[in-house]
Amino acid sequence: MKISPNDSCWCGSGKKYKKCHMANDDRMALMKSKGFIVPSRELLKTPEQIEGIKRSAAINMACLDAVSKEIKAGMTTADIDHIVHETTISMGGIPAPLNYEGFPRSVCTSLNDEVCHGIPSEDVTLIDGDIINVDCSTILNGYFSDSSRMFMIGEVEDDRKKLVEETRRAMLKGLEQVKPWGRLGDVGAAVNAYARECGYSVVREIGGHGIGLSFHEDPWVGFTTRAGTGMVLVPGLCFTIEPMINAGEAPIFCDEDNGWTIYTEDGSDSAQWEIQVVVTEDGYQVLCW
Ligand code: MF3
Ligand code: CO
């Protein structure tokens, strides 16, 4: 579809194409012709779509805020699921994990050596010294948001505290790399470099993802990537940064019985933080944390 410079822009801003997305579209077309991986137009969120994602994210963050107020030893992971489910529904949203490819609950809760996709259960009670990732995702009016935080239960030993804190810093190192016309591989390279300096390993098989109009869109976001590789970060591209970092070795395995929960192979602890960002004309905006 050919748009003339004086036509109104495809993004719905109401501005003329030449005053809006034309320069970026031209730049992308040129890069594509040179062999760069550039996002398709569907992946670039319009201002209206970003507003929709932010409203979804407000619910997602309210869920995690509610969990952070209530989480404590003696509570089960099913109680966390209940908090997230009730908060989401009361604010008019839908928990994205619920029934997603058969996932049975509204949130993922991953404890200690669980890397991700832990299923909340009445049989799992939090105890003093645990670390847990609560990964929350929301749908509102068709817009998706996704973020996760770590929580420490009671008195946590120093090694675990350090893993939680350094994983947050590693995620922020990745975030620093998000800039227009940068490369997605720079994000993972920065995360991996920082994690390795700390003596940790980054999970290779599971990563972040584009998100907005569906739960998981392109691009896939690895956290052991090489700098200067991968998709070009075009303004409007929306994705998650969600590294899983192991205190020990990188290999993982999936629970054969439930088909979901991922564990570290060596039984070492694992931590994860997840934020959702959009590339802007001068850097990035965090949409959900
Ligand atoms: N929230 C996870 C992510 O960051 C996805 C979990 S899928 C589920 O991509 F079904 F396990 F919820
Ligand atoms: Co995610």
Coordinates of C-alpha atoms and ligand atoms in Angstrom, one line a residue:
M1 CA 0.0 0.0 0.0
K2 CA 1.5 3.3 -1.1
I3 CA 0.9 6.4 0.9
S4 CA 1.7 9.9 -0.5
P5 CA 3.6 12.4 1.7
N6 CA 0.5 14.5 2.1
D7 CA -1.9 11.7 3.0
S8 CA -2.7 11.2 6.7
C9 CA -0.3 8.8 8.4
W10 CA -1.1 5.1 8.8
C11 CA -0.7 5.4 12.5
G12 CA -3.9 7.4 13.0
S13 CA -2.1 10.4 14.5
G14 CA -4.0 12.6 12.2
K15 CA -0.8 14.2 11.0
K16 CA 0.4 14.2 7.4
Y17 CA 2.5 11.1 6.6
K18 CA 5.5 13.3 5.7
K19 CA 5.3 14.9 9.2
C20 CA 4.8 11.6 11.0
H21 CA 6.1 8.1 10.1
M22 CA 7.5 8.8 6.6
A23 CA 11.1 9.4 7.6
N24 CA 11.2 6.3 9.8
D25 CA 9.5 4.1 7.2
D26 CA 12.1 5.3 4.6
R27 CA 14.9 4.6 6.9
M28 CA 13.6 1.1 7.7
A29 CA 13.1 0.3 4.0
L30 CA 16.7 1.3 3.3
M31 CA 18.0 -0.8 6.2
K32 CA 15.9 -3.8 5.1
S33 CA 17.4 -3.5 1.6
K34 CA 20.8 -3.7 3.2
G35 CA 19.9 -7.0 5.0
F36 CA 19.0 -5.7 8.4
I37 CA 16.1 -7.4 10.3
V38 CA 13.5 -4.6 10.6
P39 CA 10.1 -5.0 12.3
S40 CA 7.0 -5.2 10.2
R41 CA 4.6 -2.3 10.5
E42 CA 2.2 -4.4 12.7
L43 CA 4.8 -4.5 15.4
L44 CA 5.1 -0.7 15.7
K45 CA 2.5 0.5 18.2
T46 CA 0.6 3.7 17.4
P47 CA 0.1 6.3 20.1
E48 CA -3.5 5.1 20.6
Q49 CA -2.3 1.5 21.0
I50 CA 0.3 2.6 23.5
E51 CA -2.4 4.3 25.6
G52 CA -4.3 1.0 25.5
I53 CA -1.3 -0.9 26.7
K54 CA -0.7 1.6 29.5
R55 CA -4.3 1.1 30.8
S56 CA -3.7 -2.7 30.8
A57 CA -0.4 -2.2 32.5
A58 CA -2.0 -0.1 35.3
I59 CA -4.0 -3.3 36.3
N60 CA -0.9 -5.5 35.9
M61 CA 1.2 -3.3 38.2
A62 CA -1.7 -3.0 40.7
C63 CA -1.7 -6.8 40.9
L64 CA 2.0 -6.9 41.7
D65 CA 1.6 -4.0 44.2
A66 CA -1.2 -6.0 45.9
V67 CA 1.0 -9.1 46.1
S68 CA 3.9 -7.1 47.5
K69 CA 1.7 -5.8 50.3
E70 CA 0.3 -9.2 51.3
I71 CA 3.0 -11.7 50.5
K72 CA 4.5 -13.5 53.6
A73 CA 5.6 -16.8 55.1
G74 CA 2.7 -19.1 55.6
M75 CA 0.8 -18.1 52.5
T76 CA 0.5 -20.5 49.6
T77 CA 1.2 -19.8 46.0
A78 CA -2.5 -20.3 45.4
D79 CA -3.1 -17.4 47.7
I80 CA -1.0 -15.2 45.4
D81 CA -3.0 -16.5 42.4
H82 CA -6.2 -15.4 44.2
I83 CA -4.8 -11.9 44.9
V84 CA -3.9 -11.5 41.2
H85 CA -7.1 -12.9 39.9
E86 CA -9.3 -10.8 42.2
T87 CA -7.4 -7.6 41.5
T88 CA -7.5 -8.1 37.8
I89 CA -11.2 -8.9 37.6
S90 CA -12.1 -6.1 40.0
M91 CA -10.4 -3.6 37.7
G92 CA -12.1 -5.0 34.6
G93 CA -9.2 -6.9 33.1
I94 CA -8.6 -10.6 32.2
P95 CA -5.6 -12.5 33.5
A96 CA -3.7 -13.4 30.4
P97 CA -2.1 -16.7 31.7
L98 CA -5.5 -18.2 32.6
N99 CA -6.2 -21.0 30.0
Y100 CA -3.3 -19.7 27.9
E101 CA -2.2 -22.9 26.0
G102 CA -3.8 -24.7 28.9
F103 CA -2.1 -22.9 31.7
P104 CA -4.5 -23.5 34.7
R105 CA -4.0 -20.3 36.8
S106 CA -3.9 -16.5 36.5
V107 CA -0.3 -15.9 37.3
C108 CA 3.1 -17.7 37.3
T109 CA 4.8 -18.2 40.7
S110 CA 8.4 -19.5 40.5
L111 CA 10.1 -20.4 43.7
N112 CA 13.9 -20.8 44.4
D113 CA 15.3 -23.2 41.8
E114 CA 12.2 -22.8 39.6
V115 CA 13.2 -20.6 36.7
C116 CA 9.7 -19.7 35.4
H117 CA 6.2 -20.8 34.7
G118 CA 5.6 -22.2 38.2
I119 CA 1.9 -23.1 38.7
P120 CA 0.3 -21.7 41.9
S121 CA -0.8 -24.4 44.2
E122 CA -2.5 -24.9 47.5
D123 CA 0.3 -27.4 48.4
V124 CA 3.1 -24.9 48.1
T125 CA 3.5 -22.8 51.3
L126 CA 6.0 -19.9 51.4
I127 CA 8.6 -20.2 54.1
D128 CA 11.1 -17.8 55.6
G129 CA 14.2 -17.5 53.3
D130 CA 12.3 -18.2 50.0
I131 CA 12.7 -16.1 46.9
I132 CA 9.9 -16.1 44.5
N133 CA 9.1 -14.6 41.1
V134 CA 5.5 -13.5 40.5
D135 CA 4.9 -13.1 36.7
C136 CA 1.7 -11.3 36.0
S137 CA 0.1 -10.6 32.6
T138 CA -3.1 -8.7 31.8
I139 CA -5.5 -8.2 28.9
L140 CA -7.7 -5.1 28.8
N141 CA -9.7 -4.2 25.7
G142 CA -7.5 -6.5 23.7
Y143 CA -4.2 -4.9 24.9
F144 CA -1.6 -7.0 26.7
S145 CA 0.7 -6.1 29.5
D146 CA 3.3 -8.3 31.2
S147 CA 5.8 -7.8 34.0
S148 CA 7.3 -9.7 36.9
R149 CA 9.0 -9.0 40.2
M150 CA 11.0 -11.0 42.8
F151 CA 9.9 -11.1 46.4
M152 CA 12.0 -12.2 49.4
I153 CA 10.2 -14.0 52.2
G154 CA 11.3 -13.0 55.7
E155 CA 15.0 -13.3 56.4
V156 CA 16.8 -14.3 53.2
E157 CA 20.4 -15.5 53.1
D158 CA 22.9 -13.1 51.5
D159 CA 23.6 -15.3 48.4
R160 CA 19.9 -15.3 47.5
K161 CA 19.5 -11.6 48.2
K162 CA 22.4 -10.9 46.0
L163 CA 21.0 -13.0 43.2
V164 CA 17.7 -11.1 43.4
E165 CA 19.3 -7.7 43.4
E166 CA 21.9 -8.4 40.7
T167 CA 19.3 -9.9 38.4
R168 CA 17.3 -6.6 38.7
R169 CA 20.5 -4.7 37.8
A170 CA 21.2 -7.0 34.9
M171 CA 17.7 -6.3 33.6
L172 CA 18.4 -2.6 33.9
K173 CA 21.7 -3.0 32.0
G174 CA 19.6 -4.4 29.1
L175 CA 17.1 -1.6 29.4
E176 CA 20.0 1.0 29.0
Q177 CA 20.6 -0.5 25.5
V178 CA 17.1 0.3 24.2
K179 CA 17.5 3.2 21.8
P180 CA 16.0 4.0 18.4
W181 CA 17.9 2.4 15.6
G182 CA 19.9 0.3 18.0
R183 CA 19.9 -3.5 17.9
L184 CA 18.0 -6.0 20.0
G185 CA 21.1 -8.1 20.4
D186 CA 22.7 -5.3 22.4
V187 CA 20.1 -5.8 25.1
G188 CA 20.9 -9.5 25.7
A189 CA 24.6 -8.9 25.3
A190 CA 24.5 -6.3 28.2
V191 CA 22.4 -8.5 30.4
N192 CA 24.7 -11.5 29.8
A193 CA 27.9 -9.6 30.4
Y194 CA 26.7 -8.2 33.7
A195 CA 25.4 -11.5 34.9
R196 CA 28.6 -13.3 34.1
E197 CA 30.6 -10.6 35.9
C198 CA 28.6 -11.5 38.9
G199 CA 29.4 -15.2 38.5
Y200 CA 26.0 -16.2 37.3
S201 CA 24.6 -17.8 34.2
V202 CA 21.8 -16.6 31.9
V203 CA 19.1 -19.0 30.7
R204 CA 19.5 -19.5 26.9
E205 CA 16.3 -21.2 25.8
I206 CA 13.6 -18.8 27.2
G207 CA 13.4 -15.1 26.5
G208 CA 11.3 -12.0 26.2
H209 CA 9.0 -11.2 23.4
G210 CA 7.1 -8.6 21.5
I211 CA 3.8 -7.8 23.1
G212 CA 0.8 -5.5 22.8
L213 CA -2.0 -6.8 20.6
S214 CA -1.2 -10.3 21.6
F215 CA 0.6 -12.0 24.5
H216 CA 3.6 -13.1 22.5
E217 CA 4.6 -11.3 19.3
D218 CA 7.8 -11.0 17.4
P219 CA 10.6 -10.4 18.1
W220 CA 11.9 -13.1 20.4
V221 CA 14.2 -11.5 22.9
G222 CA 17.2 -13.6 24.0
F223 CA 19.5 -12.6 26.8
T224 CA 22.7 -14.3 25.6
T225 CA 22.8 -12.5 22.3
R226 CA 25.7 -10.8 20.6
A227 CA 25.9 -7.0 20.3
G228 CA 25.3 -5.6 16.9
T229 CA 22.9 -8.4 15.9
G230 CA 19.1 -8.9 15.8
M231 CA 16.2 -6.7 15.0
V232 CA 16.6 -3.0 14.6
L233 CA 14.9 -1.1 17.4
V234 CA 12.5 1.1 15.6
P235 CA 10.3 3.6 17.5
G236 CA 7.0 2.0 18.4
L237 CA 8.5 -1.5 18.9
C238 CA 7.1 -2.9 22.2
F239 CA 8.7 -5.9 23.9
T240 CA 9.7 -7.4 27.3
I241 CA 13.1 -7.6 29.0
E242 CA 12.9 -10.5 31.3
P243 CA 16.1 -12.4 31.8
M244 CA 16.2 -15.5 33.9
I245 CA 19.5 -15.7 35.8
N246 CA 20.8 -18.8 37.6
A247 CA 23.2 -18.7 40.5
G248 CA 24.8 -21.9 39.1
E249 CA 24.9 -23.3 35.6
A250 CA 22.6 -22.3 32.7
P251 CA 20.9 -25.6 31.8
I252 CA 17.3 -26.0 32.6
F253 CA 14.6 -28.7 32.4
C254 CA 10.8 -28.8 32.2
D255 CA 8.6 -30.6 34.8
E256 CA 7.4 -33.6 32.8
D257 CA 4.3 -34.0 35.0
N258 CA 2.8 -30.6 34.5
G259 CA 4.5 -29.6 31.2
W260 CA 5.1 -26.0 32.5
T261 CA 7.4 -25.5 35.3
I262 CA 11.0 -24.9 34.4
Y263 CA 13.8 -25.7 36.9
T264 CA 17.6 -25.2 37.0
E265 CA 19.2 -28.5 36.1
D266 CA 21.8 -28.2 38.9
G267 CA 19.2 -27.2 41.5
S268 CA 20.7 -23.8 42.0
D269 CA 18.6 -20.7 42.6
S270 CA 17.2 -18.7 39.8
A271 CA 15.8 -15.1 39.6
Q272 CA 13.9 -13.1 37.1
W273 CA 12.6 -9.6 36.7
E274 CA 10.4 -8.5 33.7
I275 CA 9.6 -5.1 32.4
Q276 CA 7.7 -4.1 29.2
V277 CA 9.1 -1.2 27.2
V278 CA 8.4 0.7 24.0
V279 CA 11.1 2.2 21.8
T280 CA 10.6 6.0 21.5
E281 CA 12.1 8.7 19.2
D282 CA 14.7 9.5 21.9
G283 CA 15.1 6.3 23.9
Y284 CA 12.5 4.2 25.6
Q285 CA 9.5 4.3 27.8
V286 CA 8.8 1.7 30.5
L287 CA 5.1 0.7 30.1
C288 CA 4.9 -2.0 32.8
W289 CA 7.0 -3.1 35.7
Ligands
MF3_1 N1 4.4 -14.2 31.6 C1 5.2 -15.2 30.8 C2 6.1 -14.4 29.9 O1 6.7 -13.5 30.4 C3 4.3 -16.1 30.0 C4 3.7 -17.1 30.8 S1 2.7 -18.1 29.8 C5 1.8 -18.8 31.0 O2 6.1 -14.6 28.7 F1 0.9 -19.5 30.4 F2 2.6 -19.6 31.7 F3 1.3 -17.9 31.8
CO2 CO 6.8 -12.0 29.2

